[in-house]
Coordinates of C-alpha atoms in Angstrom, one line a residue:
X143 CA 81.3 101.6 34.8
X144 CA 81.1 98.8 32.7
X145 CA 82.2 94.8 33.4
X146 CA 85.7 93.9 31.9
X147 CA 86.8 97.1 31.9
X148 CA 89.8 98.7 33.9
X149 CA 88.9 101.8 35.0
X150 CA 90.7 104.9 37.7
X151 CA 88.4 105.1 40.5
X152 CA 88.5 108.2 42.9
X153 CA 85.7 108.0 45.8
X154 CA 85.9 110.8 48.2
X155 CA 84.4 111.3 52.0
X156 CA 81.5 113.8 52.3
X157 CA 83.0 117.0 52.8
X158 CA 86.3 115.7 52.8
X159 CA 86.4 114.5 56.4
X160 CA 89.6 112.9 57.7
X161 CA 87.6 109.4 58.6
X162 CA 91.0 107.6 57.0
X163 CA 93.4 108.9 59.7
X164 CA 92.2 106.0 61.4
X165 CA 93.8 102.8 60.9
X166 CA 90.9 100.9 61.7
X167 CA 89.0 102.4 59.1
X168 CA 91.8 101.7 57.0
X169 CA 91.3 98.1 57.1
X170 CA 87.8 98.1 56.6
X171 CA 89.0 99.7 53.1
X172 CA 91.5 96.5 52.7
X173 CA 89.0 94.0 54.1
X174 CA 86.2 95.0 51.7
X175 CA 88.8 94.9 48.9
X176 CA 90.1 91.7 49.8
X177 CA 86.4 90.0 50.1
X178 CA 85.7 91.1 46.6
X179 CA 88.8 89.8 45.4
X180 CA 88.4 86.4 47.1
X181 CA 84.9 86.6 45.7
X182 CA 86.6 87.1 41.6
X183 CA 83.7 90.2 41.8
X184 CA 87.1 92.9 41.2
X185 CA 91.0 93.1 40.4
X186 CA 93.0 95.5 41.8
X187 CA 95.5 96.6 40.3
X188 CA 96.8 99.6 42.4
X189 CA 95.3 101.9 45.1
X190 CA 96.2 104.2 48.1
X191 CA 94.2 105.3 50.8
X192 CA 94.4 108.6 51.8
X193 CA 93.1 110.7 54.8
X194 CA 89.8 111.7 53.4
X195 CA 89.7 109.8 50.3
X196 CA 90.9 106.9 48.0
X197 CA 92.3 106.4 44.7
X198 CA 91.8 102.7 43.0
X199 CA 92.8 101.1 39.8
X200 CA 90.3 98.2 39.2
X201 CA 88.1 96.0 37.1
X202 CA 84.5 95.1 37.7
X203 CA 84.7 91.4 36.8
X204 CA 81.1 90.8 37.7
X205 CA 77.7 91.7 39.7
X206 CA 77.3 91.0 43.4
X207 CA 74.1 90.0 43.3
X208 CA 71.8 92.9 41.6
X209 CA 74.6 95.7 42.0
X210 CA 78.0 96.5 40.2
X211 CA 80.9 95.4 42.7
X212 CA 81.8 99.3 43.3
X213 CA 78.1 99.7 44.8
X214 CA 78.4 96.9 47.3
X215 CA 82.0 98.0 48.0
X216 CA 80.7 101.3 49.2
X217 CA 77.3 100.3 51.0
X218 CA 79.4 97.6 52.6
X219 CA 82.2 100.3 53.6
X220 CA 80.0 102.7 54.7
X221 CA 77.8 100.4 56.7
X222 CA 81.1 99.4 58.9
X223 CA 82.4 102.8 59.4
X224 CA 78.7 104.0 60.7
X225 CA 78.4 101.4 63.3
X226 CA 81.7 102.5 64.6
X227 CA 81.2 105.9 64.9
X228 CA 77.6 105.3 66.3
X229 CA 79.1 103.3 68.8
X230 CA 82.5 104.5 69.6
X231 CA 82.1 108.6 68.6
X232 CA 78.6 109.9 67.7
X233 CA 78.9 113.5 68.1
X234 CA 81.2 112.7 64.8
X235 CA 77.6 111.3 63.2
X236 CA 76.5 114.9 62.6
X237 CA 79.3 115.5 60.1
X238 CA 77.8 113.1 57.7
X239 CA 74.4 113.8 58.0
X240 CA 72.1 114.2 54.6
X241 CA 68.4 114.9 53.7
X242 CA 68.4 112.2 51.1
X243 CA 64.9 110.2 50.5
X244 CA 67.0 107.0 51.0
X245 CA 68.9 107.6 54.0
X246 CA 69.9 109.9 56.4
X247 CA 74.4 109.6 56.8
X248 CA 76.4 109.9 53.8
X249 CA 80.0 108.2 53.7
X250 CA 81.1 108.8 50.1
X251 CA 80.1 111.8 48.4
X252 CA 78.4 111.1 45.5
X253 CA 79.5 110.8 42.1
X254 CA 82.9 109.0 42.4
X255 CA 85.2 110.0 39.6
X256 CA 85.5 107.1 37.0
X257 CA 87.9 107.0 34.1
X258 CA 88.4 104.0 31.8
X259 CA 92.0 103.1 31.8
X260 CA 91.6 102.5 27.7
X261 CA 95.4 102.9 27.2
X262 CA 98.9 101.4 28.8
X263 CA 99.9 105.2 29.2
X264 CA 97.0 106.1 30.8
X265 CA 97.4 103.3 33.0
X266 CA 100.8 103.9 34.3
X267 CA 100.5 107.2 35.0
X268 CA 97.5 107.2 36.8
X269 CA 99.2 104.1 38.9
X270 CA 102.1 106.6 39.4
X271 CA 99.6 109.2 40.4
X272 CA 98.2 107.4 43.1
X273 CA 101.9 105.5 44.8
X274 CA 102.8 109.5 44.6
X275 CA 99.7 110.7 46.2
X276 CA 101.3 110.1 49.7
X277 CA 104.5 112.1 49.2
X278 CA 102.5 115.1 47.9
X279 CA 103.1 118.6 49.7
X280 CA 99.5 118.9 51.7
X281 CA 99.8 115.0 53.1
X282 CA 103.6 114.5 53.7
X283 CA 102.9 111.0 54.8
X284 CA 105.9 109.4 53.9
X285 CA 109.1 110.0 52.4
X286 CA 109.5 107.5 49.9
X287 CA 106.1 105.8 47.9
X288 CA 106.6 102.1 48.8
X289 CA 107.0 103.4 52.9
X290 CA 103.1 104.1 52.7
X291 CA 101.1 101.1 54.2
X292 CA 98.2 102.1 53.3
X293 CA 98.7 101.7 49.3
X294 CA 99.8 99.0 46.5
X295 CA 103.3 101.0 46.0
X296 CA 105.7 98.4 47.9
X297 CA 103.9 95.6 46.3
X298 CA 105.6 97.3 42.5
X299 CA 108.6 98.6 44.4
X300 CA 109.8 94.8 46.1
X301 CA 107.2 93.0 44.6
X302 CA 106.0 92.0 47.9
X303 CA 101.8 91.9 48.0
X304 CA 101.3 92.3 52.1
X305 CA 97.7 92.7 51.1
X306 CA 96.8 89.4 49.3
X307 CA 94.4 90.7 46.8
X308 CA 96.7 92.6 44.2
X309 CA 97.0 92.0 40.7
X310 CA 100.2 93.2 38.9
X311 CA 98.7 95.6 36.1
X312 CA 101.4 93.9 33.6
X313 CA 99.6 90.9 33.4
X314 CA 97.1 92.8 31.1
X315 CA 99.5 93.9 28.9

């Protein structure tokens, strides 16, 4: 990924666990969003969080620190979920357990799809993609996009941002 550049982010949970059917891990998804925002390291244009993964559409405005914005949002994500589950479920640990050099849980599988939004069309439909994402057949989470909390849909839909930290994908046009 590259700074300045809008781009549809898809970062999944190892093995597709369901870690996102809890709302507190939810909000560590919005709170690590919002502290980039606050920090002008990311926009965010649009996302949804789903059970077992999350779609974003965002740009990397700058580093935090020595990393891209995207790295610290999922060390910082993953960091917070783990101490939870240590503390408050570890027989769940051993579902995300790895034999990589560098550590021994995985959150995030690796390899999060990127794809640089280089065109409006592009843009909108992958936006459209994810406030759908919700209704879809396997999830059935809501009935209508903008009744999903967990995603930037309302905030197009009413134009109300209960998040704080969206940025309304027109202003680039």
């Amino acid at each position: 990924m590259l700074l300045g550049e809008v781009y549809f982010w898809t970062d999944t949970v190892k093995d597709w666990n369901q870690v996102f059917s809890s709302e507190k891990y939810k909000q560590i998804i919005i709170k690590t969003l919002e502290e980039l925002v606050k920090r002008k390291k990311i926009e965010v244009y649009a996302f949804v969080i789903m059970p077992n993964h999350l779609h974003i559409v965002w740009r990397m405005i700058e580093v935090n620190g020595k990393e891209m914005p995207h790295a610290s949002f999922n060390k910082f994500t993953s960091h917070q979920i783990f101490q939870d589950i240590k503390l408050q479920h570890p027989e769940k640990l051993s579902d995300f357990k790895v034999t990589d050099t560098e550590r021994n849980f995985r959150l995030w599988q690796r390899d999060p799809l990127a794809i640089l939004m280089d065109t409006q069309n592009k843009l909108e439909q992958k936006i459209d993609y994810i406030h759908v994402n919700p209704l879809q057949e396997r999830w059935q989470l809501c009935e209508k996009p903008e009744d999903y909390d967990w995603s930037s849909a309302r905030f197009y839909e009413t134009g109300t941002d209960n998040f704080g930290f969206l940025t309304d994908y027109r202003n680039l046009l």
